[in-house]
């Protein structure tokens, strides 16, 4: 079984709908991240969490919220989806450490907002 | 200006060729990462390095901290090496990674 899983893998939704993307990990890592990837822009950080009680905004957090339900689970919500949130979304995990430890990525969720 | 720049953006090679992908960065870093994104979208980490050189199979990563530059080399390239290669740095004052836009490599048989 994969160490980092994301659900759903693909999602089509309409403008204004609330949507949740879920991430689960079995690696026992404290740190979890949500990224979006757009063609030509690379990976951009939305939110990150260094433990269950520590959640931080990334460079593009507007329009998104997150919940760290447990060490193993980190969910990303779009409260009112808009078309420019159409993208490929990745969850990642890592051990705590400095320098930043290797990140392990989930398989991604393709989101289309109509 | 992006803090992490990769070159080239796109690269096409013939099977067997020696390939070099470059990454330059403008911030002070603690470590640099190279990642590979498969055509299906999955991302895996290849290397993390903070000095010198690392080798894994046909892949070699080098870093020059003074010049703020890293290279990823692939020897005896193969079509299965076709992927997007992403450079990312751990800025000393950040708690996370800063990513380059990636280099798309296509290796033709």
Short mmCIF file of C-alpha atoms in Angstrom, two decimals:
data_model
loop_
_atom_site.label_atom_id
_atom_site.label_comp_id
_atom_site.label_asym_id
_atom_site.label_seq_id
_atom_site.Cartn_x
_atom_site.Cartn_y
_atom_site.Cartn_z
CA UNK A 1 0.00 0.00 0.00
CA UNK A 2 1.14 3.54 -0.75
CA UNK A 3 2.62 5.50 2.15
CA UNK A 4 0.84 8.73 1.21
CA UNK A 5 -2.65 8.51 -0.23
CA UNK A 6 -4.95 11.18 -1.57
CA UNK A 7 -8.69 11.05 -2.20
CA UNK A 8 -10.28 11.66 -4.58
CA UNK A 9 -7.78 11.20 -7.43
CA UNK A 10 -9.94 13.15 -9.85
CA UNK A 11 -12.77 15.56 -9.20
CA UNK A 12 -14.97 17.75 -11.32
CA UNK A 13 -17.03 20.36 -9.53
CA UNK A 14 -18.92 23.55 -10.23
CA UNK A 15 -18.15 27.12 -9.28
CA UNK A 16 -19.33 27.91 -5.76
CA UNK A 17 -19.31 24.34 -4.49
CA UNK A 18 -17.45 23.31 -1.35
CA UNK A 19 -14.94 20.57 -1.89
CA UNK A 20 -12.57 18.68 0.39
CA UNK A 21 -9.40 16.87 -0.62
CA UNK A 22 -8.08 14.35 1.84
CA UNK A 23 -4.58 13.11 2.54
CA UNK A 24 -3.53 10.19 4.72
CA UNK A 25 -0.07 8.88 5.50
CA UNK A 26 1.35 5.78 7.14
CA UNK A 27 4.93 7.03 7.37
CA UNK A 28 4.56 8.40 10.88
CA UNK A 29 5.78 11.83 9.79
CA UNK A 30 4.89 14.92 11.78
CA UNK A 31 5.09 17.35 8.87
CA UNK A 32 2.46 17.51 6.14
CA UNK A 33 2.04 19.87 3.20
CA UNK A 34 -0.46 20.81 0.52
CA UNK A 35 0.76 22.06 -2.87
CA UNK A 36 -0.85 22.96 -6.14
CA UNK A 37 0.80 22.58 -9.51
CA UNK A 38 -0.14 24.58 -12.56
CA UNK A 39 1.45 24.26 -15.99
CA UNK A 40 4.52 26.47 -16.23
CA UNK A 41 4.38 27.54 -12.58
CA UNK A 42 5.81 24.60 -10.70
CA UNK A 43 4.75 23.53 -7.23
CA UNK A 44 3.38 26.20 -4.93
CA UNK A 45 2.77 25.75 -1.22
CA UNK A 46 -0.79 26.27 0.02
CA UNK A 47 -0.58 25.23 3.68
CA UNK A 48 1.75 23.23 5.85
CA UNK A 49 1.55 21.65 9.28
CA UNK A 50 4.51 20.73 11.47
CA UNK A 51 2.34 18.86 13.93
CA UNK A 52 -1.33 18.49 14.81
CA UNK A 53 -1.48 21.84 16.59
CA UNK A 54 0.76 23.78 14.21
CA UNK A 55 -0.74 24.92 10.91
CA UNK A 56 0.79 27.60 8.72
CA UNK A 57 -0.17 29.44 5.57
CA UNK A 58 1.93 29.00 2.48
CA UNK A 59 2.40 31.42 -0.39
CA UNK A 60 -1.08 30.89 -1.92
CA UNK A 61 -3.49 30.15 0.95
CA UNK A 62 -6.30 32.54 -0.09
CA UNK A 63 -9.45 30.60 -0.92
CA UNK A 64 -8.27 27.48 0.90
CA UNK A 65 -8.49 26.11 4.44
CA UNK A 66 -7.03 23.03 6.07
CA UNK A 67 -7.65 20.69 8.95
CA UNK A 68 -5.11 18.41 10.63
CA UNK A 69 -7.38 15.82 12.18
CA UNK A 70 -4.59 13.58 13.39
CA UNK A 71 -0.90 13.05 12.78
CA UNK A 72 -1.81 10.90 9.80
CA UNK A 73 -4.51 13.06 8.21
CA UNK A 74 -4.43 16.50 6.61
CA UNK A 75 -7.41 17.79 4.63
CA UNK A 76 -7.62 20.70 2.22
CA UNK A 77 -10.92 22.50 1.67
CA UNK A 78 -12.06 24.88 -1.01
CA UNK A 79 -14.99 26.66 0.62
CA UNK A 80 -16.35 28.08 -2.62
CA UNK A 81 -14.52 26.70 -5.62
CA UNK A 82 -13.65 28.97 -8.53
CA UNK A 83 -12.33 28.05 -12.01
CA UNK A 84 -8.80 29.34 -11.35
CA UNK A 85 -8.48 26.70 -8.63
CA UNK A 86 -8.41 24.11 -11.39
CA UNK A 87 -5.03 22.44 -10.86
CA UNK A 88 -3.18 19.32 -9.79
CA UNK A 89 -3.01 19.14 -5.98
CA UNK A 90 -0.35 17.24 -4.07
CA UNK A 91 -0.06 16.29 -0.45
CA UNK A 92 3.41 15.58 0.95
CA UNK A 93 4.94 14.50 4.24
CA UNK A 94 8.36 14.69 5.83
CA UNK A 95 10.20 14.09 9.02
CA UNK A 96 10.92 17.09 11.18
CA UNK A 97 14.40 18.43 10.80
CA UNK A 98 16.66 21.19 9.63
CA UNK A 99 17.64 21.24 6.85
CA UNK A 100 14.29 20.24 5.44
CA UNK A 101 14.10 16.50 5.17
CA UNK A 102 13.08 14.62 2.04
CA UNK A 103 9.41 15.05 1.21
CA UNK A 104 7.23 12.11 0.19
CA UNK A 105 4.42 12.96 -2.18
CA UNK A 106 0.98 11.51 -2.66
CA UNK A 107 -0.20 10.60 -6.16
CA UNK A 108 -2.03 13.90 -6.68
CA UNK A 109 -5.63 14.98 -7.18
CA UNK A 110 -6.72 16.49 -10.49
CA UNK A 111 -9.38 19.10 -9.81
CA UNK A 112 -11.47 20.75 -12.49
CA UNK A 113 -13.74 23.62 -11.49
CA UNK A 114 -16.33 24.46 -14.12
CA UNK B 1 12.95 37.04 -10.29
CA UNK B 2 12.37 33.47 -9.19
CA UNK B 3 14.50 32.34 -6.28
CA UNK B 4 15.15 28.99 -8.01
CA UNK B 5 15.88 28.91 -11.72
CA UNK B 6 16.29 25.78 -13.80
CA UNK B 7 17.73 25.36 -17.27
CA UNK B 8 16.88 24.25 -19.78
CA UNK B 9 13.10 24.27 -19.51
CA UNK B 10 12.83 21.52 -22.10
CA UNK B 11 15.41 19.00 -23.23
CA UNK B 12 15.26 16.32 -25.89
CA UNK B 13 18.01 13.72 -26.08
CA UNK B 14 18.79 10.51 -27.89
CA UNK B 15 19.06 7.32 -25.93
CA UNK B 16 22.56 6.88 -24.54
CA UNK B 17 23.40 10.57 -24.35
CA UNK B 18 24.86 12.25 -21.26
CA UNK B 19 22.38 14.78 -19.87
CA UNK B 20 22.89 17.78 -17.63
CA UNK B 21 20.15 19.82 -15.97
CA UNK B 22 21.11 22.98 -14.11
CA UNK B 23 19.67 24.75 -11.08
CA UNK B 24 20.67 28.16 -9.78
CA UNK B 25 19.30 29.78 -6.66
CA UNK B 26 19.51 33.21 -5.10
CA UNK B 27 18.86 32.53 -1.42
CA UNK B 28 21.03 31.09 1.30
CA UNK B 29 20.21 27.44 1.71
CA UNK B 30 20.74 24.55 4.05
CA UNK B 31 20.06 21.86 1.45
CA UNK B 32 19.00 21.32 -2.14
CA UNK B 33 16.67 18.62 -3.40
CA UNK B 34 16.22 17.05 -6.82
CA UNK B 35 12.88 15.43 -7.57
CA UNK B 36 11.48 13.52 -10.52
CA UNK B 37 7.90 13.81 -11.74
CA UNK B 38 6.77 10.93 -13.89
CA UNK B 39 4.53 11.48 -16.93
CA UNK B 40 1.63 10.13 -14.88
CA UNK B 41 2.14 12.91 -12.33
CA UNK B 42 3.77 11.10 -9.41
CA UNK B 43 6.69 12.87 -7.71
CA UNK B 44 9.63 11.13 -6.07
CA UNK B 45 12.68 12.52 -4.36
CA UNK B 46 16.00 11.67 -6.00
CA UNK B 47 18.60 13.47 -3.92
CA UNK B 48 19.05 15.78 -0.99
CA UNK B 49 22.47 17.39 -0.78
CA UNK B 50 24.13 20.23 1.03
CA UNK B 51 27.66 19.88 -0.33
CA UNK B 52 29.72 18.00 -2.86
CA UNK B 53 28.29 15.20 -4.91
CA UNK B 54 25.93 12.24 -4.64
CA UNK B 55 25.47 9.30 -7.00
CA UNK B 56 22.66 6.82 -7.37
CA UNK B 57 22.85 4.45 -10.28
CA UNK B 58 23.11 6.52 -13.46
CA UNK B 59 22.16 9.75 -11.68
CA UNK B 60 24.72 12.16 -10.25
CA UNK B 61 23.92 15.38 -8.40
CA UNK B 62 26.47 18.04 -7.59
CA UNK B 63 26.26 21.30 -5.72
CA UNK B 64 28.54 24.35 -5.48
CA UNK B 65 27.42 26.34 -2.47
CA UNK B 66 29.68 29.32 -3.23
CA UNK B 67 28.30 29.66 -6.75
CA UNK B 68 24.73 28.81 -5.66
CA UNK B 69 24.46 26.22 -8.39
CA UNK B 70 23.60 22.56 -8.68
CA UNK B 71 23.59 20.13 -11.58
CA UNK B 72 21.82 16.84 -12.14
CA UNK B 73 23.55 14.50 -14.56
CA UNK B 74 22.14 11.38 -16.18
CA UNK B 75 24.61 9.01 -17.79
CA UNK B 76 23.63 6.62 -20.58
CA UNK B 77 20.14 8.10 -20.79
CA UNK B 78 17.18 5.84 -21.49
CA UNK B 79 13.61 6.54 -22.61
CA UNK B 80 12.41 5.60 -19.10
CA UNK B 81 14.31 8.67 -17.83
CA UNK B 82 11.74 10.84 -19.62
CA UNK B 83 10.17 12.96 -16.88
CA UNK B 84 10.13 16.43 -15.37
CA UNK B 85 13.08 17.05 -13.07
CA UNK B 86 12.49 19.57 -10.29
CA UNK B 87 15.03 21.41 -8.19
CA UNK B 88 14.01 22.68 -4.74
CA UNK B 89 15.91 24.46 -2.01
CA UNK B 90 15.51 24.65 1.72
CA UNK B 91 16.02 28.34 2.41
CA UNK B 92 17.69 28.80 5.78
CA UNK B 93 14.94 31.05 7.09
CA UNK B 94 12.08 28.94 5.72
CA UNK B 95 10.44 25.87 7.10
CA UNK B 96 9.73 24.39 3.73
CA UNK B 97 10.98 24.06 0.17
CA UNK B 98 11.17 26.61 -2.65
CA UNK B 99 10.67 24.89 -6.00
CA UNK B 100 11.96 25.58 -9.49
CA UNK B 101 9.58 25.25 -12.41
CA UNK B 102 11.10 22.02 -13.61
CA UNK B 103 12.94 20.73 -16.67
CA UNK B 104 11.01 18.46 -19.00
CA UNK B 105 13.28 15.74 -20.37
CA UNK B 106 12.36 13.53 -23.30
CA UNK B 107 14.72 10.73 -24.26
CA UNK B 108 14.11 9.27 -27.72
CA UNK B 109 15.00 5.66 -28.55
#
